[in-house]
Amino acid sequence: MKLSRVMLMSMLACMVSVSAFASFERGDQGQEVLDIQKRLVELNYPVSSLDGDFGGETETAIKKFQADKGLAVDGVIGQATYMALMNKDLPVNRAHDNARAVIRAGYGVIGTPYVFGGTGRGGFDCSGFTQYCFRRAGISIPRMADEQYYSGVKISTNQLRPGDLVFFTTYAPGASHCGIYIGNGQFLHAGSSTGVTVSNLWDSYWGPRYYGACRIR
């Protein structure tokens, strides 16, 4: 019964991740975003900074485009918006694939006990767990939670997407606990009393202790 529940949670997480990553949205960067910005300008949707950074101005231009085309006005470039704008299917984004791999690694060790200083399948502490998951995806991040907090691009709570690192103030000031956001207000982490598990980001314990988030590029 316990095993089947874990398998079901894993399947749901994969479904959430696939749908959440099939888009471009505020906070994204790179050549693909630059191509989108150039196309918006071609269609007379002003974007003054052609810098490959999906910021507020690009989001506003996308919303105007969506409204004109009768699409859902959310500022997120999903398949329908991308097709209408670029006249082709939404591409697979490499960074999104990395995030799926990070989450998949996390679900693969659910139930592993908490061990202070632990960095492997025999036991994890919080930052040992996140480092392990990113390493399994081929991404190197620092060992300690506070170091990990400063290793990525800071993002606000309304920019959170699966694969982002989330941080909490627990036993020490600042970023002293960390986990991996998986969508729907939940995150994977190695809790001192639970081992590797899924928790609600905004429950009565974690919500008041939330410190911030970052995205690893």
Short mmCIF file of C-alpha atoms in Angstrom, two decimals:
data_model
loop_
_atom_site.label_atom_id
_atom_site.label_comp_id
_atom_site.label_asym_id
_atom_site.label_seq_id
_atom_site.Cartn_x
_atom_site.Cartn_y
_atom_site.Cartn_z
CA MET A 1 0.00 0.00 0.00
CA LYS A 2 2.81 2.37 0.94
CA LEU A 3 4.76 1.52 -2.23
CA SER A 4 1.74 2.09 -4.48
CA ARG A 5 1.15 5.49 -2.86
CA VAL A 6 4.74 6.53 -3.58
CA MET A 7 4.40 5.34 -7.17
CA LEU A 8 1.17 7.34 -7.58
CA MET A 9 2.80 10.48 -6.17
CA SER A 10 5.71 10.04 -8.56
CA MET A 11 3.40 9.69 -11.55
CA LEU A 12 1.44 12.79 -10.56
CA ALA A 13 4.62 14.77 -10.09
CA CYS A 14 5.85 13.82 -13.54
CA MET A 15 2.50 14.87 -15.02
CA VAL A 16 2.67 18.22 -13.22
CA SER A 17 6.27 18.74 -14.33
CA VAL A 18 5.62 18.02 -17.99
CA SER A 19 2.72 20.45 -18.20
CA ALA A 20 4.45 23.13 -16.14
CA PHE A 21 7.62 23.08 -18.23
CA ALA A 22 5.93 23.26 -21.65
CA SER A 23 6.08 27.06 -21.72
CA PHE A 24 8.13 30.24 -21.68
CA GLU A 25 7.37 32.65 -18.88
CA ARG A 26 8.66 35.53 -16.79
CA GLY A 27 12.12 34.74 -15.45
CA ASP A 28 13.24 32.69 -18.47
CA GLN A 29 16.35 33.75 -20.35
CA GLY A 30 18.25 32.81 -23.49
CA GLN A 31 18.29 32.83 -27.26
CA GLU A 32 14.77 31.41 -27.55
CA VAL A 33 13.42 34.29 -25.47
CA LEU A 34 15.35 36.73 -27.65
CA ASP A 35 13.75 35.20 -30.75
CA ILE A 36 10.32 35.69 -29.15
CA GLN A 37 11.12 39.32 -28.35
CA LYS A 38 12.23 40.00 -31.93
CA ARG A 39 9.05 38.44 -33.27
CA LEU A 40 6.93 40.59 -30.97
CA VAL A 41 8.67 43.72 -32.27
CA GLU A 42 8.09 42.56 -35.87
CA LEU A 43 4.38 42.34 -35.08
CA ASN A 44 4.36 45.82 -33.48
CA TYR A 45 4.21 44.68 -29.85
CA PRO A 46 6.85 46.94 -28.26
CA VAL A 47 9.77 45.40 -26.41
CA SER A 48 12.47 48.04 -26.00
CA SER A 49 15.13 45.74 -24.53
CA LEU A 50 16.00 42.89 -26.88
CA ASP A 51 18.11 41.12 -24.29
CA GLY A 52 16.78 37.56 -24.10
CA ASP A 53 15.42 38.21 -20.62
CA PHE A 54 11.69 37.48 -20.17
CA GLY A 55 10.83 40.37 -17.87
CA GLY A 56 7.79 42.54 -17.21
CA GLU A 57 7.90 44.36 -20.56
CA THR A 58 7.97 41.09 -22.52
CA GLU A 59 5.15 39.71 -20.37
CA THR A 60 3.04 42.81 -21.07
CA ALA A 61 3.65 42.48 -24.82
CA ILE A 62 2.65 38.81 -24.71
CA LYS A 63 -0.56 39.65 -22.85
CA LYS A 64 -1.47 42.24 -25.52
CA PHE A 65 -0.74 39.69 -28.24
CA GLN A 66 -2.86 37.06 -26.48
CA ALA A 67 -5.77 39.49 -26.09
CA ASP A 68 -5.63 40.44 -29.77
CA LYS A 69 -5.59 36.78 -30.82
CA GLY A 70 -8.40 35.69 -28.49
CA LEU A 71 -6.07 33.52 -26.40
CA ALA A 72 -6.00 33.10 -22.62
CA VAL A 73 -4.37 36.28 -21.31
CA ASP A 74 -1.85 35.05 -18.75
CA GLY A 75 1.50 36.26 -20.09
CA VAL A 76 2.73 32.67 -20.36
CA ILE A 77 3.78 31.32 -23.74
CA GLY A 78 2.29 27.86 -23.96
CA GLN A 79 1.74 25.83 -27.12
CA ALA A 80 -1.23 27.85 -28.42
CA THR A 81 0.45 31.23 -27.90
CA TYR A 82 3.78 30.03 -29.29
CA MET A 83 2.13 28.61 -32.41
CA ALA A 84 0.20 31.84 -33.01
CA LEU A 85 3.31 33.95 -32.46
CA MET A 86 6.09 31.90 -34.05
CA ASN A 87 4.11 29.72 -36.50
CA LYS A 88 5.69 26.51 -35.22
CA ASP A 89 5.42 24.06 -32.35
CA LEU A 90 6.80 24.92 -28.93
CA PRO A 91 10.40 23.62 -28.70
CA VAL A 92 11.70 21.36 -25.97
CA ASN A 93 13.71 23.54 -23.62
CA ARG A 94 16.97 22.06 -22.30
CA ALA A 95 16.69 23.74 -18.91
CA HIS A 96 13.20 22.29 -18.47
CA ASP A 97 14.54 18.81 -19.20
CA ASN A 98 17.18 19.35 -16.51
CA ALA A 99 14.52 20.33 -14.00
CA ARG A 100 12.51 17.19 -14.75
CA ALA A 101 15.64 15.12 -14.18
CA VAL A 102 16.24 16.86 -10.83
CA ILE A 103 12.70 16.11 -9.66
CA ARG A 104 12.86 12.55 -10.94
CA ALA A 105 16.03 12.00 -8.89
CA GLY A 106 14.27 13.34 -5.81
CA TYR A 107 11.30 11.04 -6.17
CA GLY A 108 13.67 8.15 -6.63
CA VAL A 109 14.91 8.46 -3.04
CA ILE A 110 11.66 9.26 -1.20
CA GLY A 111 11.70 7.57 2.19
CA THR A 112 15.49 7.78 2.59
CA PRO A 113 16.22 8.65 6.22
CA TYR A 114 17.63 11.97 7.40
CA VAL A 115 21.30 11.80 8.35
CA PHE A 116 23.15 14.93 9.38
CA GLY A 117 25.95 15.46 6.86
CA GLY A 118 24.46 12.78 4.61
CA THR A 119 24.95 13.12 0.85
CA GLY A 120 24.01 9.68 -0.49
CA ARG A 121 21.29 7.07 -0.66
CA GLY A 122 22.16 5.81 2.82
CA GLY A 123 20.90 9.10 4.24
CA PHE A 124 20.62 12.80 3.42
CA ASP A 125 20.56 16.11 5.16
CA CYS A 126 18.62 18.86 3.39
CA SER A 127 21.40 20.32 1.25
CA GLY A 128 22.99 16.93 0.69
CA PHE A 129 19.68 15.84 -0.83
CA THR A 130 19.35 18.84 -3.15
CA GLN A 131 22.99 18.56 -4.22
CA TYR A 132 22.46 14.85 -4.95
CA CYS A 133 19.37 15.52 -7.10
CA PHE A 134 21.10 18.21 -9.15
CA ARG A 135 24.21 16.08 -9.52
CA ARG A 136 22.08 13.23 -10.89
CA ALA A 137 20.85 15.71 -13.51
CA GLY A 138 24.44 16.62 -14.38
CA ILE A 139 24.38 19.98 -12.55
CA SER A 140 26.90 21.01 -9.91
CA ILE A 141 25.71 23.13 -6.98
CA PRO A 142 27.45 23.96 -3.65
CA ARG A 143 27.16 21.67 -0.66
CA MET A 144 25.59 23.92 2.00
CA ALA A 145 22.07 25.43 2.02
CA ASP A 146 23.23 29.03 2.41
CA GLU A 147 25.75 28.58 -0.43
CA GLN A 148 23.05 27.08 -2.64
CA TYR A 149 20.81 30.07 -1.97
CA TYR A 150 23.42 32.41 -3.46
CA SER A 151 24.33 30.12 -6.37
CA GLY A 152 21.19 30.76 -8.44
CA VAL A 153 19.02 33.59 -9.77
CA LYS A 154 16.70 34.92 -7.05
CA ILE A 155 13.00 34.61 -7.91
CA SER A 156 9.77 35.72 -6.26
CA THR A 157 7.07 33.35 -5.08
CA ASN A 158 4.87 34.10 -8.10
CA GLN A 159 7.72 33.01 -10.38
CA LEU A 160 8.18 29.61 -8.75
CA ARG A 161 8.14 26.63 -11.09
CA PRO A 162 9.12 22.97 -10.64
CA GLY A 163 12.84 22.48 -10.25
CA ASP A 164 13.48 25.72 -8.35
CA LEU A 165 15.26 25.59 -5.00
CA VAL A 166 13.27 26.86 -2.01
CA PHE A 167 14.78 27.91 1.31
CA PHE A 168 13.66 28.24 4.91
CA THR A 169 14.95 29.67 8.17
CA THR A 170 14.93 26.87 10.75
CA TYR A 171 17.73 26.14 13.20
CA ALA A 172 19.85 29.15 12.18
CA PRO A 173 19.20 32.61 10.70
CA GLY A 174 19.08 32.89 6.93
CA ALA A 175 18.79 29.97 4.52
CA SER A 176 19.30 27.00 6.84
CA HIS A 177 16.94 24.48 5.20
CA CYS A 178 16.27 23.83 1.52
CA GLY A 179 14.22 21.73 -0.86
CA ILE A 180 13.09 21.41 -4.47
CA TYR A 181 9.82 22.97 -5.61
CA ILE A 182 7.63 20.51 -7.56
CA GLY A 183 4.53 22.62 -8.26
CA ASN A 184 1.10 23.06 -6.67
CA GLY A 185 2.62 24.59 -3.54
CA GLN A 186 4.64 21.47 -2.70
CA PHE A 187 8.34 20.71 -2.39
CA LEU A 188 10.64 17.72 -2.00
CA HIS A 189 13.14 17.83 0.84
CA ALA A 190 15.01 15.84 3.45
CA GLY A 191 13.31 16.72 6.73
CA SER A 192 15.06 15.98 10.01
CA SER A 193 12.00 14.14 11.36
CA THR A 194 10.65 12.71 8.10
CA GLY A 195 13.56 11.87 5.82
CA VAL A 196 13.03 12.56 2.12
CA THR A 197 9.38 13.50 1.68
CA VAL A 198 6.92 15.89 0.04
CA SER A 199 5.66 18.83 2.11
CA ASN A 200 3.37 21.80 1.62
CA LEU A 201 5.33 24.99 1.12
CA TRP A 202 2.69 27.09 2.87
CA ASP A 203 1.54 24.86 5.72
CA SER A 204 1.57 26.04 9.32
CA TYR A 205 5.17 24.98 9.85
CA TRP A 206 6.97 25.76 6.59
CA GLY A 207 5.00 28.84 5.53
CA PRO A 208 6.17 31.13 8.36
CA ARG A 209 9.74 29.89 7.88
CA TYR A 210 9.92 30.47 4.13
CA TYR A 211 13.03 32.49 3.29
CA GLY A 212 13.22 32.67 -0.50
CA ALA A 213 13.92 30.80 -3.72
CA CYS A 214 16.39 30.66 -6.56
CA ARG A 215 16.62 29.12 -10.01
CA ILE A 216 19.77 27.27 -11.05
CA ARG A 217 20.76 28.15 -14.63
#
